[in-house]
mmCIF file of C-alpha atoms in Angstrom:
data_model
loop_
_atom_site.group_PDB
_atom_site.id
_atom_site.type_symbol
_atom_site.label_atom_id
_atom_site.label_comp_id
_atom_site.label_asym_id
_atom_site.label_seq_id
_atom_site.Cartn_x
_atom_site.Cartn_y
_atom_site.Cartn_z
ATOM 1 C CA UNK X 1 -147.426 -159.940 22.045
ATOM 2 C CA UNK X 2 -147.044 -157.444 24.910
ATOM 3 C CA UNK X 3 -143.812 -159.071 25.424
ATOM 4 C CA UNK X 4 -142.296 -158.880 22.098
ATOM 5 C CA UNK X 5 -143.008 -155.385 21.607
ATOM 6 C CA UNK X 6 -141.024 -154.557 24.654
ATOM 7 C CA UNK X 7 -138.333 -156.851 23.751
ATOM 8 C CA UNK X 8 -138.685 -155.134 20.237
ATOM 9 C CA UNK X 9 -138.371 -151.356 22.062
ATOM 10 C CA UNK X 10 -135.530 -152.009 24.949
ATOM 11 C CA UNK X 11 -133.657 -153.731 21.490
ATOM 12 C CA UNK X 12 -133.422 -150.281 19.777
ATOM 13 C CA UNK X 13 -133.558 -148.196 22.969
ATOM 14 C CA UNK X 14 -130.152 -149.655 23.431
ATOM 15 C CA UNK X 15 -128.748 -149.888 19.585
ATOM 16 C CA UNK X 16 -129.544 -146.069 19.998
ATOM 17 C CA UNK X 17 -128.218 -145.198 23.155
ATOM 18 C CA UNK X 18 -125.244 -147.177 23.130
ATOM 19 C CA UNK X 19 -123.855 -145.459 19.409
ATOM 20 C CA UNK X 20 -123.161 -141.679 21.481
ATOM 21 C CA UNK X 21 -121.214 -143.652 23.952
ATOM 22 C CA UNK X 22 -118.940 -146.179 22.150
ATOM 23 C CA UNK X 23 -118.723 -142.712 20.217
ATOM 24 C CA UNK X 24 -116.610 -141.349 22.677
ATOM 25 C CA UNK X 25 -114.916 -144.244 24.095
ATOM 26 C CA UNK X 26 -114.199 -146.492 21.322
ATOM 27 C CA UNK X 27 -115.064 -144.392 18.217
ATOM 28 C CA UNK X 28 -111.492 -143.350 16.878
ATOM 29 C CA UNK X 29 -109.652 -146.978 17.202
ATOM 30 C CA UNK X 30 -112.535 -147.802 15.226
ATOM 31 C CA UNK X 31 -112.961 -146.554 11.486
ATOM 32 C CA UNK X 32 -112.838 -147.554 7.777
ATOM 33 C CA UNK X 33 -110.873 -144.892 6.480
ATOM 34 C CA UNK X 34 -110.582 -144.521 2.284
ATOM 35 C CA UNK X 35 -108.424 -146.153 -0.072
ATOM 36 C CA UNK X 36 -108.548 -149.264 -2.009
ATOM 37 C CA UNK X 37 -111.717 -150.285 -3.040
ATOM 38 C CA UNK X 38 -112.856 -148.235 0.108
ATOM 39 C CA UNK X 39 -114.565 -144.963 -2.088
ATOM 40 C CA UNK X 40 -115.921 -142.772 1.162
ATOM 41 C CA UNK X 41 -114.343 -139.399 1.256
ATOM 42 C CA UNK X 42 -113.188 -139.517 4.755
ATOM 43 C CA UNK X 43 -112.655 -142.148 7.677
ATOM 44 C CA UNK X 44 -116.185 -143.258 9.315
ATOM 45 C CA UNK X 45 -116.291 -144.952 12.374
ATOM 46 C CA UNK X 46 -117.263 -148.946 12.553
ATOM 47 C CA UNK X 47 -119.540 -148.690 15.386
ATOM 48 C CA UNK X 48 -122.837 -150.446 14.160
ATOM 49 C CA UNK X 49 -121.634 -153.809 14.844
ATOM 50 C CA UNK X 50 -120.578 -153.147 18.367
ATOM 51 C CA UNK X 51 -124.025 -151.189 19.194
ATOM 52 C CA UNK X 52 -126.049 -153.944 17.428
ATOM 53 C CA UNK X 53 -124.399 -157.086 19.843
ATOM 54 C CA UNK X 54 -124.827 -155.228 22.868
ATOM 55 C CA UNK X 55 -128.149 -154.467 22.290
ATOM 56 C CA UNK X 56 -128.950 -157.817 21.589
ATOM 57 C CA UNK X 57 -127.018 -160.023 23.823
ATOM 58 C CA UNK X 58 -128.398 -157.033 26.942
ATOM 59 C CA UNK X 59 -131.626 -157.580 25.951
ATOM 60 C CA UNK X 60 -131.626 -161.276 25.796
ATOM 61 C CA UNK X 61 -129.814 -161.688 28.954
ATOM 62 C CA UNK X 62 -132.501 -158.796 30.803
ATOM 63 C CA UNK X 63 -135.080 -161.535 29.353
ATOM 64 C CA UNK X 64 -133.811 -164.454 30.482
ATOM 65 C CA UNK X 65 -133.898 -162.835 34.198
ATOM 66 C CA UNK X 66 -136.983 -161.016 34.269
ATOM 67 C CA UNK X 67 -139.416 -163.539 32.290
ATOM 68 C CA UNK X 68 -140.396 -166.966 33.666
ATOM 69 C CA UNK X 69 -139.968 -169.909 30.705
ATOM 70 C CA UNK X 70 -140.470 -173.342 30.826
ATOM 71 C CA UNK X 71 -137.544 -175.038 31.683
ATOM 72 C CA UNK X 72 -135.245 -175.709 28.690
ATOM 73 C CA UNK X 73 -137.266 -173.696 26.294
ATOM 74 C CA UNK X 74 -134.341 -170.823 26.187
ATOM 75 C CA UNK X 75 -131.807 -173.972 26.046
ATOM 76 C CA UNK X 76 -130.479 -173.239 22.608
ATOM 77 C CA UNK X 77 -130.442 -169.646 22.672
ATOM 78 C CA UNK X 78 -127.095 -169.800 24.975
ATOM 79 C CA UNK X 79 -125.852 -171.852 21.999
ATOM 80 C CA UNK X 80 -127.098 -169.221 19.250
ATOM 81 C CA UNK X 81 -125.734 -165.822 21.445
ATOM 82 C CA UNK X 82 -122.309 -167.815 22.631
ATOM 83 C CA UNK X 83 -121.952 -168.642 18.958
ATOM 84 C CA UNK X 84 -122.944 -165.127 17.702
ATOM 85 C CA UNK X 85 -120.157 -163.589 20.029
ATOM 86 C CA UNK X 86 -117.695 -165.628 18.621
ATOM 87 C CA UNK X 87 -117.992 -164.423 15.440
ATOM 88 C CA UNK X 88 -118.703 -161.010 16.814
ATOM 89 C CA UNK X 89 -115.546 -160.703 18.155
ATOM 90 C CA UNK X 90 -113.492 -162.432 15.519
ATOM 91 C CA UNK X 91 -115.040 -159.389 13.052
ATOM 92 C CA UNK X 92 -113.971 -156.890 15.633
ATOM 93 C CA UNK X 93 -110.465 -158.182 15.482
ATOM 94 C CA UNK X 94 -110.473 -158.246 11.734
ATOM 95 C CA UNK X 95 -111.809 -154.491 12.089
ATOM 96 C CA UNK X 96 -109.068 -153.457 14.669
ATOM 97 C CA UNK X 97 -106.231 -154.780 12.120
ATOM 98 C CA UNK X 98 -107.691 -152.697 8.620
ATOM 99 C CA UNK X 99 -106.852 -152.583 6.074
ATOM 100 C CA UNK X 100 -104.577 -155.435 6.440
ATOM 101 C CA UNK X 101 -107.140 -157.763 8.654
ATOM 102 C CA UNK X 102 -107.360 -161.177 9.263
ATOM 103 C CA UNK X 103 -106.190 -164.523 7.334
ATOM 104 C CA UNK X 104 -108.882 -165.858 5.666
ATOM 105 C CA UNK X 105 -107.848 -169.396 6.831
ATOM 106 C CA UNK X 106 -108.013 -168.082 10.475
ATOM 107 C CA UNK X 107 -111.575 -166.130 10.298
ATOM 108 C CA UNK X 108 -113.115 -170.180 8.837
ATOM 109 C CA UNK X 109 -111.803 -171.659 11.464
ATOM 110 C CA UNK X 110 -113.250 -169.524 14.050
ATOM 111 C CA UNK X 111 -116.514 -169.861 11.666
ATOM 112 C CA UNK X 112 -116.441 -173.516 12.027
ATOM 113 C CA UNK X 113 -115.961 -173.363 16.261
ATOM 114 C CA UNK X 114 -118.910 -171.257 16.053
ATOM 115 C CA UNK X 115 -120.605 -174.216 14.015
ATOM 116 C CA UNK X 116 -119.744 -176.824 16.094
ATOM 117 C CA UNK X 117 -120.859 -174.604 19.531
ATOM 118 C CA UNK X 118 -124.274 -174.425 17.951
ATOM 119 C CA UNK X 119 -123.934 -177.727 17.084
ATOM 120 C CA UNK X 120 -123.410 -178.854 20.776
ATOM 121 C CA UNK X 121 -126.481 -176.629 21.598
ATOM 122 C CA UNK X 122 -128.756 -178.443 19.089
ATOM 123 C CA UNK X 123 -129.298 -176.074 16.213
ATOM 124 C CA UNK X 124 -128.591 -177.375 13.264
ATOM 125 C CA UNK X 125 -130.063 -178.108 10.141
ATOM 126 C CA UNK X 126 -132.263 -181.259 10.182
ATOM 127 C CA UNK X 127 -133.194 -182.678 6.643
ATOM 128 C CA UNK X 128 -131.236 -185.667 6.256
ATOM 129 C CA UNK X 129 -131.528 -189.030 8.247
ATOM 130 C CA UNK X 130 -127.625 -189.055 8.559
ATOM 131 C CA UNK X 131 -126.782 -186.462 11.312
ATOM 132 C CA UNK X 132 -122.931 -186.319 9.675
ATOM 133 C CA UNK X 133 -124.592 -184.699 6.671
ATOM 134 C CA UNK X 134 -126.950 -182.165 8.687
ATOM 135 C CA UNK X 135 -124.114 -181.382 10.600
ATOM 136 C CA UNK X 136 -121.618 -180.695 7.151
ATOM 137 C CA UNK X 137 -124.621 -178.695 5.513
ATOM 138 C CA UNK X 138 -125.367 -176.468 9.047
ATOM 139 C CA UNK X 139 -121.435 -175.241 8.519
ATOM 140 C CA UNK X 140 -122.004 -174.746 4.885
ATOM 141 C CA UNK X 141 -124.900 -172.424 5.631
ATOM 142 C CA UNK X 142 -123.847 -170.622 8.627
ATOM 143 C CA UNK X 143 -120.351 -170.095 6.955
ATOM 144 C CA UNK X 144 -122.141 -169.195 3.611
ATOM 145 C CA UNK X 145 -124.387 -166.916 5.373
ATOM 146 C CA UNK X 146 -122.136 -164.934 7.350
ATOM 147 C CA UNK X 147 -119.799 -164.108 4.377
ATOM 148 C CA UNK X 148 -122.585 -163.316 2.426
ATOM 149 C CA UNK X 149 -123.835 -161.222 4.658
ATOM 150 C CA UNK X 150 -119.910 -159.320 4.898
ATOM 151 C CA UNK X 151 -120.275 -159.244 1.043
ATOM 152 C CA UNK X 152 -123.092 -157.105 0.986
ATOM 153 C CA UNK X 153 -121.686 -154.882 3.197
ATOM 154 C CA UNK X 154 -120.676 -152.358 0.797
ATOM 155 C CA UNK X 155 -123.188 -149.750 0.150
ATOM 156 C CA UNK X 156 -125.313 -147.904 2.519
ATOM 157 C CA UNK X 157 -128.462 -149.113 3.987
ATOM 158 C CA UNK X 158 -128.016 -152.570 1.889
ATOM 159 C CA UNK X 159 -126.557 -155.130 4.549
ATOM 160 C CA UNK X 160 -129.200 -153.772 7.361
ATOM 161 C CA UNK X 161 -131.988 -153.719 5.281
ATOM 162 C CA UNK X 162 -130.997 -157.029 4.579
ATOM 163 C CA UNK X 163 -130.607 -158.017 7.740
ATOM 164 C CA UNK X 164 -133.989 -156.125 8.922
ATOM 165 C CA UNK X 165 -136.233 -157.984 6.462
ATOM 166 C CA UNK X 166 -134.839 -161.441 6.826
ATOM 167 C CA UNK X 167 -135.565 -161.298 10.686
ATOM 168 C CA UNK X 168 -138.890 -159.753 10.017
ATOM 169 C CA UNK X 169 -139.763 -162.890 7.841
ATOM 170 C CA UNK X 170 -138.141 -165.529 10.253
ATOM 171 C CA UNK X 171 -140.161 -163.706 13.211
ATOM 172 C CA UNK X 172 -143.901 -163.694 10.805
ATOM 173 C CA UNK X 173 -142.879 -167.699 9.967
ATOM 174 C CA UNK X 174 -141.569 -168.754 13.185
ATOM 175 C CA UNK X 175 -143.976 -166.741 15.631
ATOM 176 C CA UNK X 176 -146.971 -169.545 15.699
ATOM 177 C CA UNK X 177 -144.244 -172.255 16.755
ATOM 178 C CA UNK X 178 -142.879 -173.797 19.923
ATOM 179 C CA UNK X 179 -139.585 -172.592 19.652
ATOM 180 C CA UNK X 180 -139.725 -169.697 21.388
ATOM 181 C CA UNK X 181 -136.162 -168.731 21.648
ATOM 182 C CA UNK X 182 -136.210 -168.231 17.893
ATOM 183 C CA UNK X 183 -139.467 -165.522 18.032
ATOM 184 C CA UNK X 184 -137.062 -163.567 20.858
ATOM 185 C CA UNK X 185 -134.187 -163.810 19.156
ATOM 186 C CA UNK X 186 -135.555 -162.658 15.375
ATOM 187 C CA UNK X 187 -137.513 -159.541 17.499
ATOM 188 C CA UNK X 188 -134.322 -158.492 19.397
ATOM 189 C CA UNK X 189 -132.323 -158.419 16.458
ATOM 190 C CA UNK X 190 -135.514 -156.396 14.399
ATOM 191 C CA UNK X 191 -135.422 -153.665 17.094
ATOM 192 C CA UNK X 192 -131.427 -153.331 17.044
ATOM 193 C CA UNK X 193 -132.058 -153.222 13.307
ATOM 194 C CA UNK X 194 -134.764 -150.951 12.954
ATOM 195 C CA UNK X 195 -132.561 -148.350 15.341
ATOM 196 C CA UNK X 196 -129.109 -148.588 13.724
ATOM 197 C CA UNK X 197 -130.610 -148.331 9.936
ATOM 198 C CA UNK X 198 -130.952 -144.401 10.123
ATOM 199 C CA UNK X 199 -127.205 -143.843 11.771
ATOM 200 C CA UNK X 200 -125.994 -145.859 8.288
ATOM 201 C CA UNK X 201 -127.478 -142.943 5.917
ATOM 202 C CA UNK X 202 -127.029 -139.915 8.063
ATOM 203 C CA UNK X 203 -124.703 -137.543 7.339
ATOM 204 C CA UNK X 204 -122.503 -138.059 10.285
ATOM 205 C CA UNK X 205 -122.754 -142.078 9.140
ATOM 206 C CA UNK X 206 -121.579 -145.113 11.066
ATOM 207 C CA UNK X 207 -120.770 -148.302 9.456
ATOM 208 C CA UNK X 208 -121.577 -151.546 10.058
ATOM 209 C CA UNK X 209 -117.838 -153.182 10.309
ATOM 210 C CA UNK X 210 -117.199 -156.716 9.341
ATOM 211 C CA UNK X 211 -118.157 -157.002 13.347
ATOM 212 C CA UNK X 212 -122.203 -155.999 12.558
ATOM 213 C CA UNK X 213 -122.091 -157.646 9.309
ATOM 214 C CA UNK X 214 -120.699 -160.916 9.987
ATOM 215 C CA UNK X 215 -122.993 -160.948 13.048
ATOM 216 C CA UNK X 216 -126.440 -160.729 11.338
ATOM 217 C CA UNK X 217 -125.294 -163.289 8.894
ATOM 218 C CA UNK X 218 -124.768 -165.643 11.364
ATOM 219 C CA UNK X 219 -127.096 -164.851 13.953
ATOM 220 C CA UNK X 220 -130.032 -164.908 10.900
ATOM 221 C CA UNK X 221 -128.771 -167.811 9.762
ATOM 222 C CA UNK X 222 -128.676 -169.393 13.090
ATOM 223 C CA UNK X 223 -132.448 -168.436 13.544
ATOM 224 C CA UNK X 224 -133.333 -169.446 10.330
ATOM 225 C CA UNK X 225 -132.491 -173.527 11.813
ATOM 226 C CA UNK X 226 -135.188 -173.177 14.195
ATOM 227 C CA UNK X 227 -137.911 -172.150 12.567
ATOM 228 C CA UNK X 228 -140.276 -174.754 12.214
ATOM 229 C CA UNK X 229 -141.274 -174.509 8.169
ATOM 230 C CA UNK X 230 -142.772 -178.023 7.862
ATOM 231 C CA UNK X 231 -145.972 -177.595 9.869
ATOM 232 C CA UNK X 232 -147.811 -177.938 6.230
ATOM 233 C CA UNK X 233 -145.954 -180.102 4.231
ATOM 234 C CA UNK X 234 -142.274 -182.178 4.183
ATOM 235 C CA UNK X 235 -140.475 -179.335 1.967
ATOM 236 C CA UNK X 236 -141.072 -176.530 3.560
ATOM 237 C CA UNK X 237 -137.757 -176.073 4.807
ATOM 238 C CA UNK X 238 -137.338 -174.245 1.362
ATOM 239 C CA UNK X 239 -139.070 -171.177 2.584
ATOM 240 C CA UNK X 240 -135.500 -170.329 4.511
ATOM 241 C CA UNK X 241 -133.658 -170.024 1.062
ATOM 242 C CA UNK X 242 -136.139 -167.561 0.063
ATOM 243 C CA UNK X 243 -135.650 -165.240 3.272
ATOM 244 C CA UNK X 244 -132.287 -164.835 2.089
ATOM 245 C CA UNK X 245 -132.557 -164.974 -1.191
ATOM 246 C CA UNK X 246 -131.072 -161.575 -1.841
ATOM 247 C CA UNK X 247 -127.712 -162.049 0.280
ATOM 248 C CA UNK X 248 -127.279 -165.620 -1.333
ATOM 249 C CA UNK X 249 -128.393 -164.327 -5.243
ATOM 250 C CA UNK X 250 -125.697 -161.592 -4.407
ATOM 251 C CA UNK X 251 -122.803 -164.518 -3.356
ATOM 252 C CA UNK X 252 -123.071 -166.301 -5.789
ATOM 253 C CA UNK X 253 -122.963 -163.898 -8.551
ATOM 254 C CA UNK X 254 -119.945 -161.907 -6.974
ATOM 255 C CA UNK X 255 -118.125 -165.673 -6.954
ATOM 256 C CA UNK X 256 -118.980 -166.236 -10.674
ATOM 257 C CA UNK X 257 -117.988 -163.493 -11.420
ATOM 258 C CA UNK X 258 -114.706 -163.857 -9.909
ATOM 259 C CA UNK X 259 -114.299 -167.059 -11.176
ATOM 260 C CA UNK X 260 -115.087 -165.984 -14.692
ATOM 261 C CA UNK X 261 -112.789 -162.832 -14.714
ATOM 262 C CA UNK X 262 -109.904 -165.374 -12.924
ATOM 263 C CA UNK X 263 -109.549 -163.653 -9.953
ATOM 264 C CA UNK X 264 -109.586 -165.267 -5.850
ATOM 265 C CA UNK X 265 -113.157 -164.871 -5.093
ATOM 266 C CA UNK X 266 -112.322 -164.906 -1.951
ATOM 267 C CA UNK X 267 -110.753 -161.713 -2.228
ATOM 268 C CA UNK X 268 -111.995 -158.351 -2.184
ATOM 269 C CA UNK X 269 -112.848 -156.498 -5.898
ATOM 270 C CA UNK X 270 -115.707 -154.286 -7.371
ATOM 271 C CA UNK X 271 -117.703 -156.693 -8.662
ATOM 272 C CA UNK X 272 -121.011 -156.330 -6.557
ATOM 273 C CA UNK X 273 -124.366 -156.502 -8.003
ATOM 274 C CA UNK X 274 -125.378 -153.003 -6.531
ATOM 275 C CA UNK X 275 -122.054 -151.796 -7.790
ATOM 276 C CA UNK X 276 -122.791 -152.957 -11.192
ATOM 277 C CA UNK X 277 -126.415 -152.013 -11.305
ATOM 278 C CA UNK X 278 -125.341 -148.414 -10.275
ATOM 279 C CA UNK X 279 -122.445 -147.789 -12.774
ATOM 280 C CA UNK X 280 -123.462 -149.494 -15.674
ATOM 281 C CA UNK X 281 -126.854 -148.678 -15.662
ATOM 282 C CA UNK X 282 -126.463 -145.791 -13.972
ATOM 283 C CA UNK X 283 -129.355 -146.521 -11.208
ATOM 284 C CA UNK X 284 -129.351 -144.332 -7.980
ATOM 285 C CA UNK X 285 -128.090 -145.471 -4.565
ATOM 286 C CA UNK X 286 -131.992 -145.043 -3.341
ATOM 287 C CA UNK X 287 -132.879 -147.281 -6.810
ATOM 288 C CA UNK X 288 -130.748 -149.883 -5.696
ATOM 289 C CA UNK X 289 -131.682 -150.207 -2.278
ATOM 290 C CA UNK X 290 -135.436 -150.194 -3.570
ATOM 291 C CA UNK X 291 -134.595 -153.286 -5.854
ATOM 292 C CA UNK X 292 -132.885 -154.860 -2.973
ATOM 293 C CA UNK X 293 -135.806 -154.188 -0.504
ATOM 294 C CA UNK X 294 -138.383 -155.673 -3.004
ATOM 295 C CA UNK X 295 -136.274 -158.646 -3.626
ATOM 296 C CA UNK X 296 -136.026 -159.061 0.768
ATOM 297 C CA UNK X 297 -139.902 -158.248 0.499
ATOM 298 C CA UNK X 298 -140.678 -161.128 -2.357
ATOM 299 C CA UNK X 299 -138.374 -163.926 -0.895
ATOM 300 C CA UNK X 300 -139.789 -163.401 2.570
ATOM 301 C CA UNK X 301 -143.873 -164.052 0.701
ATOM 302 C CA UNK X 302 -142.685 -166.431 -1.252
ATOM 303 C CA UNK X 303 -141.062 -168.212 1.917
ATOM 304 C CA UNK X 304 -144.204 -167.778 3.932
ATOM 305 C CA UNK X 305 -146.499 -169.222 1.457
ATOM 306 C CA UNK X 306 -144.506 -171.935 0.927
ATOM 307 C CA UNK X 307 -144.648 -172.896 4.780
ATOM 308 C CA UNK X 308 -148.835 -172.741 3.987
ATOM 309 C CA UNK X 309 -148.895 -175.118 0.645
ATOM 310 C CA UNK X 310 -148.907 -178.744 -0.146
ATOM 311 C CA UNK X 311 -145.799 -180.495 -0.458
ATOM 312 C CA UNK X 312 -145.986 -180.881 -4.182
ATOM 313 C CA UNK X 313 -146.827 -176.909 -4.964
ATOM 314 C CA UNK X 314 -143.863 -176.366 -3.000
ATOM 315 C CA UNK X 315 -141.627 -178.483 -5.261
ATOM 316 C CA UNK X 316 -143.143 -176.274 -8.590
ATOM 317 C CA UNK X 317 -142.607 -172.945 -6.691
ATOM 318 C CA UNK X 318 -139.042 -174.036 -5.763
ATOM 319 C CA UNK X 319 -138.296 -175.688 -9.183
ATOM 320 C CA UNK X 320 -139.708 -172.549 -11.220
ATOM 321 C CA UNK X 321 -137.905 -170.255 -8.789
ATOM 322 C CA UNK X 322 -134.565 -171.407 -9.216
ATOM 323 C CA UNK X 323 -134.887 -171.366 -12.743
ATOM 324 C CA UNK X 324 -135.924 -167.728 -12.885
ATOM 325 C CA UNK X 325 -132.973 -166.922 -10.837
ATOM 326 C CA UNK X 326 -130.619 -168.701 -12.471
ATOM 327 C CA UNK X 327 -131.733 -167.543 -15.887
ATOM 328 C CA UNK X 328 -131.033 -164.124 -14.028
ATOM 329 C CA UNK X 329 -127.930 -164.632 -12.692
ATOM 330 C CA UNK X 330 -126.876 -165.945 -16.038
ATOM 331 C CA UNK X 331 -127.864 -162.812 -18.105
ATOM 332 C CA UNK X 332 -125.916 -160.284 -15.360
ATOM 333 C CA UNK X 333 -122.651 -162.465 -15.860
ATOM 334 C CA UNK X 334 -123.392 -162.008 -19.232
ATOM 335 C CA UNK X 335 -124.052 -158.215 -18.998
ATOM 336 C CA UNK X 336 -120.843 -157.840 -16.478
ATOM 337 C CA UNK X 337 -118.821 -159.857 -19.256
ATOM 338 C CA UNK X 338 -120.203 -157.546 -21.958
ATOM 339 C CA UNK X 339 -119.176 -154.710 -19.784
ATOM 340 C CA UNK X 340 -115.346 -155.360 -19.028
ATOM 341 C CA UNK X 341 -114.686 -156.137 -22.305
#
């Protein structure tokens, strides 16, 4: 424990101390300035994502020198932070070249190398006896996850508290295991987290960038491969929908609703369920981020009692889970649809 809560400390140490810097250096190449669907008075500097990898991969790296591990046990880390920089840097890119950015066909494939380096590493989704369809549903997630992520990414404190309460659940699930690379990983990221949240509400604010955004997605979703949830029972693999159940609920109703209003949901609108939930019910940006914080709060329970029941609870709890949300989802569309018209 002594070790994690140094890990957790020299995490947002750096996240803190490296924001003043890239400040100075980096700061006016990159910013989101207004226009579009962009509704921030003035141009704010995309800094969060390059603070939050170089806290994390300088942390993991000081680990990996200073600690003594059994040999192999770090093994799939290089896979997770080589992957994670990947997609870092692709986001950085597509943040260099606003508000024009990247082709959408280019930033999937990149995605998919990403995949197929963690992949090579061994972490990947292992449900299925066939390894061709564990290896087609770890791209689906990781892909999923790091857009949805991105998605989210468009009101203040939402993507990081996001981001801080999935990792807080992966660490509480995955912290009795073996895999020890995932409990370093999941407290790294917590600290970077816990350090750059404040910096995304201040009044000087710094954003996240499609560089920070698209990185937690994929490094939490990464983590989330690891975790050993089946200790208890055969399905409890389910408990790592229900960590990030707010970032996929989110997804998938900004694609239906896309789909329903016959637009590219691939492309950028206003269609967000914070957006929604602040201008047609006229909730408060601190309301919003409350009902997203419960929802992170609930999934991440729900996830760890599921890893702590028997197989066939887990089924009912899954089964009367989806239902509920989809009964949700259902009644927003229908709200949205009410809405526009």
């Amino acid at each position: 424990m002594n070790l994690y809560v140094v890990t957790f400390c020299l995490s947002a140490v750096l996240t803190g101390l490296s924001l003043p810097v890239l400040q100075r250096t980096v700061g006016r190449f990159l910013t989101d300035r207004p226009g579009g669907l962009k509704t921030h008075a003035k141009a704010v500097p995309m800094l969060g994502g390059c603070a939050i990898f170089m806290a994390v991969a300088g942390t993991l790296v000081l680990l990996r020198f200073t600690t003594n591990f059994p040999t192999g046990t770090l093994h799939s880390l290089r896979g997770v932070l080589g992957a994670g920089a990947l997609i870092f840097a692709l986001g950085l890119v597509d943040d260099l070249r606003k508000p024009k950015g990247l082709p959408i066909g280019l930033r999937l494939a990149v995605q998919a190398a990403a995949a197929c380096l963690l992949i090579y590493y061994g972490v990947y989704v292992q449900i299925f006896e066939q390894n061709a369809l564990n290896y087609v549903f770890t791209f689906f997630w990781l892909v999923g996850l790091t857009n949805a992520f991105n998605l989210l990414d468009i009101a203040d404190g939402l993507c990081i508290s996001q981001a801080f309460f999935c990792t807080a659940g992966l660490f509480w699930i995955a912290l009795p295991g073996e895999f020890r690379y995932v409990n370093l990983a999941a407290i790294t990221l917590l600290g970077a987290c816990a350090a750059f949240w404040p910096f995304n509400h201040a009044r000087q604010k710094i954003f996240l960038g499609d560089s920070g955004a698209t990185f937690l997605g994929f490094f939490i979703a990464a983590l989330a491969m690891g975790t050993q949830y089946s200790r208890t029972n055969v399905y409890g693999y389910a408990a790592a929908l229900f960590i990030v159940i707010v970032p996929l609920l989110d997804t998938v109703f900004v694609v239906a609703a896309r789909v329903l209003q016959g637009k590219n949901p691939l492309q950028g609108s206003n269609d967000h369920l914070a957006l929604l939930l602040k201008k047609k019910w006229h909730l408060t940006d601190r309301t919003v981020l409350g009902l997203f914080i419960l929802g992170a709060v609930a999934g991440s329970l729900i996830a760890y009692i599921i890893t702590q029941i028997e197989a066939s609870h887990t089924l009912a709890l899954c089964v009367l889970a989806s239902g509920g949300a989809g009964m949700f989802l259902l009644w927003l569309l229908q709200k949205l649809h009410t809405f526009a018209r």
